[in-house]
mmCIF file of N, CA and C in Angstrom:
data_model
loop_
_atom_site.group_PDB
_atom_site.id
_atom_site.type_symbol
_atom_site.label_atom_id
_atom_site.label_comp_id
_atom_site.label_asym_id
_atom_site.label_seq_id
_atom_site.Cartn_x
_atom_site.Cartn_y
_atom_site.Cartn_z
ATOM 1 N N UNK A 1 24.767 163.798 158.877
ATOM 2 C CA UNK A 1 23.812 163.083 158.331
ATOM 3 C C UNK A 1 22.496 163.386 158.939
ATOM 4 N N UNK A 2 22.427 164.426 159.639
ATOM 5 C CA UNK A 2 21.143 164.837 160.271
ATOM 6 C C UNK A 2 20.865 164.375 161.659
ATOM 7 N N UNK A 3 21.857 163.615 162.066
ATOM 8 C CA UNK A 3 21.837 163.198 163.588
ATOM 9 C C UNK A 3 22.976 163.709 164.233
ATOM 10 N N UNK A 4 22.630 164.701 165.241
ATOM 11 C CA UNK A 4 23.755 165.508 165.807
ATOM 12 C C UNK A 4 24.210 165.175 167.149
ATOM 13 N N UNK A 5 23.187 165.038 167.970
ATOM 14 C CA UNK A 5 23.641 164.763 169.414
ATOM 15 C C UNK A 5 24.019 163.296 169.703
ATOM 16 N N UNK A 6 24.740 163.144 170.759
ATOM 17 C CA UNK A 6 25.238 161.776 171.110
ATOM 18 C C UNK A 6 23.909 160.908 171.368
ATOM 19 N N UNK A 7 22.934 161.413 171.925
ATOM 20 C CA UNK A 7 21.873 160.679 172.342
ATOM 21 C C UNK A 7 21.105 160.139 170.989
ATOM 22 N N UNK A 8 20.992 161.025 170.049
ATOM 23 C CA UNK A 8 20.271 160.731 168.770
ATOM 24 C C UNK A 8 21.212 159.703 167.995
ATOM 25 N N UNK A 9 22.480 159.736 168.046
ATOM 26 C CA UNK A 9 23.324 158.810 167.414
ATOM 27 C C UNK A 9 23.174 157.524 168.059
ATOM 28 N N UNK A 10 23.209 157.416 169.345
ATOM 29 C CA UNK A 10 22.969 156.194 170.115
ATOM 30 C C UNK A 10 21.580 155.558 169.733
ATOM 31 N N UNK A 11 20.604 156.401 169.750
ATOM 32 C CA UNK A 11 19.244 155.909 169.469
ATOM 33 C C UNK A 11 19.049 155.219 168.182
ATOM 34 N N UNK A 12 19.910 155.452 167.225
ATOM 35 C CA UNK A 12 19.785 154.800 165.968
ATOM 36 C C UNK A 12 20.417 153.355 166.118
ATOM 37 N N UNK A 13 21.137 153.134 167.253
ATOM 38 C CA UNK A 13 21.747 151.804 167.467
ATOM 39 C C UNK A 13 20.931 151.069 168.431
ATOM 40 N N UNK A 14 20.619 151.586 169.574
ATOM 41 C CA UNK A 14 19.770 151.092 170.669
ATOM 42 C C UNK A 14 20.316 151.707 171.920
ATOM 43 N N UNK A 15 19.376 151.781 172.924
ATOM 44 C CA UNK A 15 19.627 152.281 174.135
ATOM 45 C C UNK A 15 20.215 151.349 175.280
ATOM 46 N N UNK A 16 20.060 150.062 174.862
ATOM 47 C CA UNK A 16 20.415 149.047 175.833
ATOM 48 C C UNK A 16 21.800 149.201 176.190
ATOM 49 N N UNK A 17 22.215 148.792 177.436
ATOM 50 C CA UNK A 17 23.676 149.004 177.858
ATOM 51 C C UNK A 17 24.659 148.460 177.068
ATOM 52 N N UNK A 18 24.309 147.164 176.548
ATOM 53 C CA UNK A 18 25.290 146.629 175.789
ATOM 54 C C UNK A 18 25.662 147.237 174.547
ATOM 55 N N UNK A 19 24.732 148.063 173.913
ATOM 56 C CA UNK A 19 25.023 148.726 172.649
ATOM 57 C C UNK A 19 25.689 150.072 172.978
ATOM 58 N N UNK A 20 25.282 150.751 174.105
ATOM 59 C CA UNK A 20 25.981 151.872 174.445
ATOM 60 C C UNK A 20 27.276 151.714 174.943
ATOM 61 N N UNK A 21 27.614 150.686 175.676
ATOM 62 C CA UNK A 21 28.953 150.381 176.067
ATOM 63 C C UNK A 21 29.841 150.147 174.944
ATOM 64 N N UNK A 22 29.409 149.285 173.997
ATOM 65 C CA UNK A 22 30.151 148.927 172.727
ATOM 66 C C UNK A 22 30.449 150.053 171.882
ATOM 67 N N UNK A 23 29.476 151.151 171.841
ATOM 68 C CA UNK A 23 29.770 152.402 170.937
ATOM 69 C C UNK A 23 30.407 153.273 171.690
ATOM 70 N N UNK A 24 30.618 153.305 173.039
ATOM 71 C CA UNK A 24 31.206 154.431 173.768
ATOM 72 C C UNK A 24 32.528 154.896 173.208
ATOM 73 N N UNK A 25 33.406 154.024 172.880
ATOM 74 C CA UNK A 25 34.685 154.241 172.444
ATOM 75 C C UNK A 25 34.529 155.081 171.044
ATOM 76 N N UNK A 26 33.658 154.911 170.232
ATOM 77 C CA UNK A 26 33.431 155.676 169.067
ATOM 78 C C UNK A 26 33.101 157.240 169.414
ATOM 79 N N UNK A 27 32.289 157.350 170.342
ATOM 80 C CA UNK A 27 32.000 158.572 170.853
ATOM 81 C C UNK A 27 33.119 159.419 171.482
ATOM 82 N N UNK A 28 33.884 158.587 172.139
ATOM 83 C CA UNK A 28 35.184 159.169 172.816
ATOM 84 C C UNK A 28 36.107 159.529 171.717
ATOM 85 N N UNK A 29 36.182 158.828 170.619
ATOM 86 C CA UNK A 29 37.106 159.194 169.488
ATOM 87 C C UNK A 29 36.598 160.482 168.813
ATOM 88 N N UNK A 30 35.350 160.737 168.730
ATOM 89 C CA UNK A 30 34.903 161.949 168.283
ATOM 90 C C UNK A 30 35.401 163.180 169.167
ATOM 91 N N UNK A 31 35.251 162.959 170.384
ATOM 92 C CA UNK A 31 35.772 164.006 171.434
ATOM 93 C C UNK A 31 37.242 164.209 171.189
ATOM 94 N N UNK A 32 38.058 163.242 171.021
ATOM 95 C CA UNK A 32 39.631 163.237 171.012
ATOM 96 C C UNK A 32 39.905 163.983 169.703
ATOM 97 N N UNK A 33 39.014 163.798 168.595
ATOM 98 C CA UNK A 33 39.340 164.477 167.361
ATOM 99 C C UNK A 33 38.713 165.852 167.326
ATOM 100 N N UNK A 34 38.018 166.245 168.300
ATOM 101 C CA UNK A 34 37.437 167.536 168.343
ATOM 102 C C UNK A 34 36.170 167.687 167.447
ATOM 103 N N UNK A 35 35.499 166.671 167.397
ATOM 104 C CA UNK A 35 34.308 166.712 166.445
ATOM 105 C C UNK A 35 33.060 166.809 167.468
ATOM 106 N N UNK A 36 32.406 167.968 167.317
ATOM 107 C CA UNK A 36 31.207 168.070 168.275
ATOM 108 C C UNK A 36 29.949 168.727 167.535
ATOM 109 N N UNK A 37 30.351 169.240 166.315
ATOM 110 C CA UNK A 37 29.256 169.850 165.603
ATOM 111 C C UNK A 37 29.147 169.145 164.254
ATOM 112 N N UNK A 38 28.034 169.485 163.521
ATOM 113 C CA UNK A 38 27.889 169.060 162.027
ATOM 114 C C UNK A 38 29.046 169.529 161.159
ATOM 115 N N UNK A 39 29.340 170.802 161.386
ATOM 116 C CA UNK A 39 30.403 171.396 160.649
ATOM 117 C C UNK A 39 31.691 170.703 160.758
ATOM 118 N N UNK A 40 31.940 170.396 162.120
ATOM 119 C CA UNK A 40 33.254 169.827 162.559
ATOM 120 C C UNK A 40 33.306 168.547 161.955
ATOM 121 N N UNK A 41 32.091 167.724 161.935
ATOM 122 C CA UNK A 41 32.128 166.366 161.410
ATOM 123 C C UNK A 41 32.272 166.342 159.810
ATOM 124 N N UNK A 42 31.733 167.356 159.236
ATOM 125 C CA UNK A 42 31.919 167.460 157.711
ATOM 126 C C UNK A 42 33.365 167.789 157.382
ATOM 127 N N UNK A 43 33.965 168.724 158.223
ATOM 128 C CA UNK A 43 35.462 168.919 158.098
ATOM 129 C C UNK A 43 36.239 167.782 158.202
ATOM 130 N N UNK A 44 35.956 166.858 159.218
ATOM 131 C CA UNK A 44 36.595 165.585 159.424
ATOM 132 C C UNK A 44 36.493 164.674 158.283
ATOM 133 N N UNK A 45 35.298 164.510 157.822
ATOM 134 C CA UNK A 45 35.063 163.581 156.653
ATOM 135 C C UNK A 45 35.767 164.137 155.484
ATOM 136 N N UNK A 46 35.674 165.406 155.276
ATOM 137 C CA UNK A 46 36.456 165.951 154.170
ATOM 138 C C UNK A 46 37.969 165.718 154.114
ATOM 139 N N UNK A 47 38.494 165.706 155.301
ATOM 140 C CA UNK A 47 39.925 165.231 155.422
ATOM 141 C C UNK A 47 40.223 163.920 155.057
ATOM 142 N N UNK A 48 39.126 163.171 155.014
ATOM 143 C CA UNK A 48 39.287 161.575 154.779
ATOM 144 C C UNK A 48 38.986 161.234 153.400
ATOM 145 N N UNK A 49 38.198 162.036 152.661
ATOM 146 C CA UNK A 49 37.813 161.660 151.351
ATOM 147 C C UNK A 49 38.746 162.174 150.390
ATOM 148 N N UNK A 50 39.159 161.356 149.433
ATOM 149 C CA UNK A 50 40.117 161.784 148.411
ATOM 150 C C UNK A 50 39.406 162.432 147.194
ATOM 151 N N UNK A 51 40.042 163.594 146.880
ATOM 152 C CA UNK A 51 39.529 164.355 145.683
ATOM 153 C C UNK A 51 39.550 163.729 144.445
ATOM 154 N N UNK A 52 38.716 163.869 143.630
ATOM 155 C CA UNK A 52 38.607 163.246 142.281
ATOM 156 C C UNK A 52 39.802 163.878 141.425
ATOM 157 N N UNK A 53 40.473 162.940 140.564
ATOM 158 C CA UNK A 53 41.630 163.354 139.950
ATOM 159 C C UNK A 53 41.427 164.087 138.584
ATOM 160 N N UNK A 54 40.210 163.643 137.946
ATOM 161 C CA UNK A 54 40.022 164.208 136.608
ATOM 162 C C UNK A 54 38.857 165.184 136.621
ATOM 163 N N UNK A 55 38.920 166.318 137.171
ATOM 164 C CA UNK A 55 37.882 167.330 137.312
ATOM 165 C C UNK A 55 38.298 168.534 136.392
ATOM 166 N N UNK A 56 37.370 168.967 135.589
ATOM 167 C CA UNK A 56 37.600 169.834 134.441
ATOM 168 C C UNK A 56 37.564 171.390 135.124
ATOM 169 N N UNK A 57 38.560 171.595 135.961
ATOM 170 C CA UNK A 57 38.636 173.045 136.529
ATOM 171 C C UNK A 57 39.802 173.846 135.934
ATOM 172 N N UNK A 58 39.747 175.077 135.902
ATOM 173 C CA UNK A 58 40.694 175.928 135.284
ATOM 174 C C UNK A 58 40.064 176.660 134.156
ATOM 175 N N UNK A 59 41.107 177.216 133.383
ATOM 176 C CA UNK A 59 40.584 178.024 132.244
ATOM 177 C C UNK A 59 40.204 177.108 131.043
ATOM 178 N N UNK A 60 39.121 177.504 130.372
ATOM 179 C CA UNK A 60 38.805 176.888 129.085
ATOM 180 C C UNK A 60 39.544 177.328 128.043
ATOM 181 N N UNK A 61 40.153 176.408 127.248
ATOM 182 C CA UNK A 61 41.075 176.897 126.083
ATOM 183 C C UNK A 61 40.380 177.666 125.065
ATOM 184 N N UNK A 62 40.883 178.857 124.652
ATOM 185 C CA UNK A 62 40.255 179.735 123.701
ATOM 186 C C UNK A 62 39.264 180.753 124.331
ATOM 187 N N UNK A 63 38.999 180.775 125.520
ATOM 188 C CA UNK A 63 38.072 181.657 126.150
ATOM 189 C C UNK A 63 38.605 182.239 127.368
ATOM 190 N N UNK A 64 37.989 183.255 127.884
ATOM 191 C CA UNK A 64 38.383 183.882 129.301
ATOM 192 C C UNK A 64 37.603 183.335 130.351
ATOM 193 N N UNK A 65 36.786 182.058 130.037
ATOM 194 C CA UNK A 65 35.947 181.525 131.096
ATOM 195 C C UNK A 65 36.819 180.577 131.955
ATOM 196 N N UNK A 66 36.674 180.858 133.322
ATOM 197 C CA UNK A 66 37.390 179.911 134.196
ATOM 198 C C UNK A 66 36.424 179.124 135.129
ATOM 199 N N UNK A 67 36.566 177.906 135.194
ATOM 200 C CA UNK A 67 35.681 177.028 136.162
ATOM 201 C C UNK A 67 36.398 176.889 137.364
ATOM 202 N N UNK A 68 35.699 177.271 138.455
ATOM 203 C CA UNK A 68 36.138 177.218 139.786
ATOM 204 C C UNK A 68 35.942 175.889 140.387
ATOM 205 N N UNK A 69 36.858 175.368 141.050
ATOM 206 C CA UNK A 69 36.594 174.032 141.731
ATOM 207 C C UNK A 69 35.540 174.229 142.924
ATOM 208 N N UNK A 70 34.700 173.380 143.150
ATOM 209 C CA UNK A 70 33.797 173.460 144.099
ATOM 210 C C UNK A 70 34.619 173.253 145.560
ATOM 211 N N UNK A 71 34.095 173.710 146.573
ATOM 212 C CA UNK A 71 34.744 173.638 147.936
ATOM 213 C C UNK A 71 34.901 172.173 148.208
ATOM 214 N N UNK A 72 35.990 171.732 148.802
ATOM 215 C CA UNK A 72 36.184 170.236 149.290
ATOM 216 C C UNK A 72 35.119 169.659 150.078
ATOM 217 N N UNK A 73 34.415 170.514 150.713
ATOM 218 C CA UNK A 73 33.317 169.943 151.589
ATOM 219 C C UNK A 73 32.188 169.313 150.610
ATOM 220 N N UNK A 74 32.049 169.871 149.457
ATOM 221 C CA UNK A 74 31.116 169.436 148.532
ATOM 222 C C UNK A 74 31.511 167.863 147.984
ATOM 223 N N UNK A 75 32.844 167.700 147.931
ATOM 224 C CA UNK A 75 33.340 166.257 147.702
ATOM 225 C C UNK A 75 32.829 165.369 148.783
ATOM 226 N N UNK A 76 32.957 165.706 150.061
ATOM 227 C CA UNK A 76 32.514 164.884 151.176
ATOM 228 C C UNK A 76 31.072 164.639 151.110
ATOM 229 N N UNK A 77 30.288 165.783 150.778
ATOM 230 C CA UNK A 77 28.752 165.633 150.744
ATOM 231 C C UNK A 77 28.469 164.664 149.702
ATOM 232 N N UNK A 78 29.192 164.844 148.378
ATOM 233 C CA UNK A 78 28.824 164.020 147.415
ATOM 234 C C UNK A 78 29.295 162.606 147.707
ATOM 235 N N UNK A 79 30.287 162.370 148.297
ATOM 236 C CA UNK A 79 30.681 160.956 148.742
ATOM 237 C C UNK A 79 29.546 160.282 149.734
ATOM 238 N N UNK A 80 29.161 161.183 150.662
ATOM 239 C CA UNK A 80 28.092 160.620 151.519
ATOM 240 C C UNK A 80 26.766 160.334 150.816
ATOM 241 N N UNK A 81 26.504 161.188 149.798
ATOM 242 C CA UNK A 81 25.239 161.101 149.076
ATOM 243 C C UNK A 81 25.253 160.099 148.112
ATOM 244 N N UNK A 82 26.350 159.834 147.287
ATOM 245 C CA UNK A 82 26.245 159.009 146.101
ATOM 246 C C UNK A 82 27.154 157.840 146.245
ATOM 247 N N UNK A 83 28.196 157.737 147.022
ATOM 248 C CA UNK A 83 29.047 156.629 147.167
ATOM 249 C C UNK A 83 28.897 155.725 148.343
ATOM 250 N N UNK A 84 28.407 156.230 149.462
ATOM 251 C CA UNK A 84 28.236 155.576 150.733
ATOM 252 C C UNK A 84 26.817 155.018 150.845
ATOM 253 N N UNK A 85 26.691 153.810 151.004
ATOM 254 C CA UNK A 85 25.221 153.159 150.993
ATOM 255 C C UNK A 85 24.408 153.554 149.884
ATOM 256 N N UNK A 86 24.924 153.268 148.752
ATOM 257 C CA UNK A 86 24.278 153.830 147.451
ATOM 258 C C UNK A 86 22.875 153.355 147.241
ATOM 259 N N UNK A 87 22.341 152.259 147.764
ATOM 260 C CA UNK A 87 20.983 151.872 147.593
ATOM 261 C C UNK A 87 20.029 152.624 148.476
ATOM 262 N N UNK A 88 20.366 153.517 149.214
ATOM 263 C CA UNK A 88 19.497 154.372 149.947
ATOM 264 C C UNK A 88 19.689 155.758 149.402
ATOM 265 N N UNK A 89 18.592 156.276 148.846
ATOM 266 C CA UNK A 89 18.738 157.766 148.257
ATOM 267 C C UNK A 89 18.627 158.832 149.237
ATOM 268 N N UNK A 90 19.156 159.909 149.000
ATOM 269 C CA UNK A 90 19.129 161.163 149.739
ATOM 270 C C UNK A 90 18.250 162.233 149.088
ATOM 271 N N UNK A 91 16.983 162.128 149.018
ATOM 272 C CA UNK A 91 16.308 163.255 148.294
ATOM 273 C C UNK A 91 16.457 164.630 148.951
ATOM 274 N N UNK A 92 16.710 165.527 148.233
ATOM 275 C CA UNK A 92 16.919 166.952 148.738
ATOM 276 C C UNK A 92 17.966 166.990 149.859
ATOM 277 N N UNK A 93 19.034 166.121 149.820
ATOM 278 C CA UNK A 93 20.108 166.224 150.741
ATOM 279 C C UNK A 93 19.754 165.709 152.132
ATOM 280 N N UNK A 94 18.652 164.997 152.171
ATOM 281 C CA UNK A 94 18.172 164.407 153.553
ATOM 282 C C UNK A 94 18.839 163.051 153.642
ATOM 283 N N UNK A 95 19.853 163.082 154.660
ATOM 284 C CA UNK A 95 20.610 161.767 154.889
ATOM 285 C C UNK A 95 20.146 160.968 156.027
ATOM 286 N N UNK A 96 18.815 161.278 156.552
ATOM 287 C CA UNK A 96 18.264 160.617 157.678
ATOM 288 C C UNK A 96 18.157 159.132 157.498
ATOM 289 N N UNK A 97 17.672 158.708 156.411
ATOM 290 C CA UNK A 97 17.445 157.332 156.216
ATOM 291 C C UNK A 97 18.691 156.526 156.164
ATOM 292 N N UNK A 98 19.991 157.148 155.564
ATOM 293 C CA UNK A 98 21.199 156.533 155.605
ATOM 294 C C UNK A 98 21.622 156.509 156.964
ATOM 295 N N UNK A 99 21.423 157.527 157.854
ATOM 296 C CA UNK A 99 21.902 157.412 159.107
ATOM 297 C C UNK A 99 21.139 156.290 159.993
ATOM 298 N N UNK A 100 19.954 156.053 159.756
ATOM 299 C CA UNK A 100 19.184 155.041 160.403
ATOM 300 C C UNK A 100 19.652 153.734 160.029
ATOM 301 N N UNK A 101 19.920 153.534 158.695
ATOM 302 C CA UNK A 101 20.556 152.257 158.195
ATOM 303 C C UNK A 101 21.896 152.023 158.636
ATOM 304 N N UNK A 102 22.645 153.089 158.740
ATOM 305 C CA UNK A 102 23.995 152.891 159.341
ATOM 306 C C UNK A 102 23.840 152.486 160.753
ATOM 307 N N UNK A 103 22.857 152.977 161.515
ATOM 308 C CA UNK A 103 22.732 152.479 162.886
ATOM 309 C C UNK A 103 22.315 151.067 163.033
ATOM 310 N N UNK A 104 21.429 150.745 162.108
ATOM 311 C CA UNK A 104 21.009 149.327 162.054
ATOM 312 C C UNK A 104 22.189 148.348 161.646
ATOM 313 N N UNK A 105 23.029 148.756 160.724
ATOM 314 C CA UNK A 105 24.211 147.938 160.483
ATOM 315 C C UNK A 105 25.168 147.868 161.697
ATOM 316 N N UNK A 106 25.306 149.057 162.356
ATOM 317 C CA UNK A 106 26.162 148.962 163.637
ATOM 318 C C UNK A 106 25.658 148.147 164.605
ATOM 319 N N UNK A 107 24.415 148.187 164.922
ATOM 320 C CA UNK A 107 23.714 147.235 165.873
ATOM 321 C C UNK A 107 23.971 145.838 165.634
ATOM 322 N N UNK A 108 23.731 145.450 164.343
ATOM 323 C CA UNK A 108 23.940 144.104 163.817
ATOM 324 C C UNK A 108 25.528 143.640 164.068
ATOM 325 N N UNK A 109 26.418 144.536 163.702
ATOM 326 C CA UNK A 109 27.724 144.153 164.021
ATOM 327 C C UNK A 109 28.052 143.889 165.483
ATOM 328 N N UNK A 110 27.471 144.822 166.431
ATOM 329 C CA UNK A 110 27.675 144.667 167.689
ATOM 330 C C UNK A 110 27.085 143.245 168.227
ATOM 331 N N UNK A 111 25.832 142.972 167.632
ATOM 332 C CA UNK A 111 25.281 141.806 168.045
ATOM 333 C C UNK A 111 26.081 140.517 167.625
ATOM 334 N N UNK A 112 26.670 140.658 166.415
ATOM 335 C CA UNK A 112 27.484 139.619 165.984
ATOM 336 C C UNK A 112 28.734 139.384 166.875
ATOM 337 N N UNK A 113 29.256 140.489 167.201
ATOM 338 C CA UNK A 113 30.375 140.519 168.191
ATOM 339 C C UNK A 113 30.057 139.862 169.506
ATOM 340 N N UNK A 114 28.863 140.240 169.958
ATOM 341 C CA UNK A 114 28.402 139.717 171.283
ATOM 342 C C UNK A 114 28.044 138.284 171.209
ATOM 343 N N UNK A 115 27.948 137.591 170.073
ATOM 344 C CA UNK A 115 27.500 136.313 169.770
ATOM 345 C C UNK A 115 26.017 136.166 169.731
ATOM 346 N N UNK A 116 25.214 137.239 169.579
ATOM 347 C CA UNK A 116 23.820 137.077 169.441
ATOM 348 C C UNK A 116 23.407 136.846 168.106
ATOM 349 N N UNK A 117 24.132 137.176 167.019
ATOM 350 C CA UNK A 117 23.771 136.750 165.612
ATOM 351 C C UNK A 117 24.884 135.961 165.003
ATOM 352 N N UNK A 118 24.489 135.176 164.172
ATOM 353 C CA UNK A 118 25.513 134.285 163.508
ATOM 354 C C UNK A 118 26.051 135.113 162.367
ATOM 355 N N UNK A 119 27.384 134.898 162.191
ATOM 356 C CA UNK A 119 28.230 135.695 161.031
ATOM 357 C C UNK A 119 27.616 135.149 159.789
ATOM 358 N N UNK A 120 27.249 136.034 158.934
ATOM 359 C CA UNK A 120 26.734 135.572 157.601
ATOM 360 C C UNK A 120 27.467 136.350 156.503
ATOM 361 N N UNK A 121 27.389 135.758 155.265
ATOM 362 C CA UNK A 121 27.984 136.428 154.153
ATOM 363 C C UNK A 121 26.869 136.723 153.135
ATOM 364 N N UNK A 122 26.223 137.873 153.263
ATOM 365 C CA UNK A 122 25.045 138.225 152.419
ATOM 366 C C UNK A 122 25.364 138.331 151.004
ATOM 367 N N UNK A 123 26.729 138.643 150.734
ATOM 368 C CA UNK A 123 27.200 138.750 149.281
ATOM 369 C C UNK A 123 27.430 137.459 148.583
ATOM 370 N N UNK A 124 27.290 136.401 149.397
ATOM 371 C CA UNK A 124 27.609 134.944 148.807
ATOM 372 C C UNK A 124 26.280 134.727 147.901
ATOM 373 N N UNK A 125 26.621 134.221 146.798
ATOM 374 C CA UNK A 125 25.440 133.976 145.834
ATOM 375 C C UNK A 125 24.385 132.974 146.409
ATOM 376 N N UNK A 126 24.953 131.944 147.161
ATOM 377 C CA UNK A 126 24.050 130.922 147.883
ATOM 378 C C UNK A 126 23.113 131.406 148.849
ATOM 379 N N UNK A 127 23.382 132.662 149.387
ATOM 380 C CA UNK A 127 22.481 133.392 150.438
ATOM 381 C C UNK A 127 21.440 134.213 149.666
#
């Protein structure tokens, strides 16, 4: 999503010790799964995204035209771009704003876990 180093990832959440220590296990999980680069992260996400079932790939009836399936990595990029945090656009494949928003959401979750924020239900109509 355009944020590659551990420092940049933590920067989206916060540099305070409470956020770094709460998020450290996630960084350790990346190491245990062998995810160090953007390509390795994309490969990891690709392994977790389910392929679409009704895709028009193969030979077109009555012609010699064959439609090739896009690489599976395109499915992961499409998921990140169009299905995850859909209210934030990715103009020209720039995921930076989604990464910042994901960092903010992670920060709020950690604050709630630490008792600094009250648990709320933003989806409830009354809110």
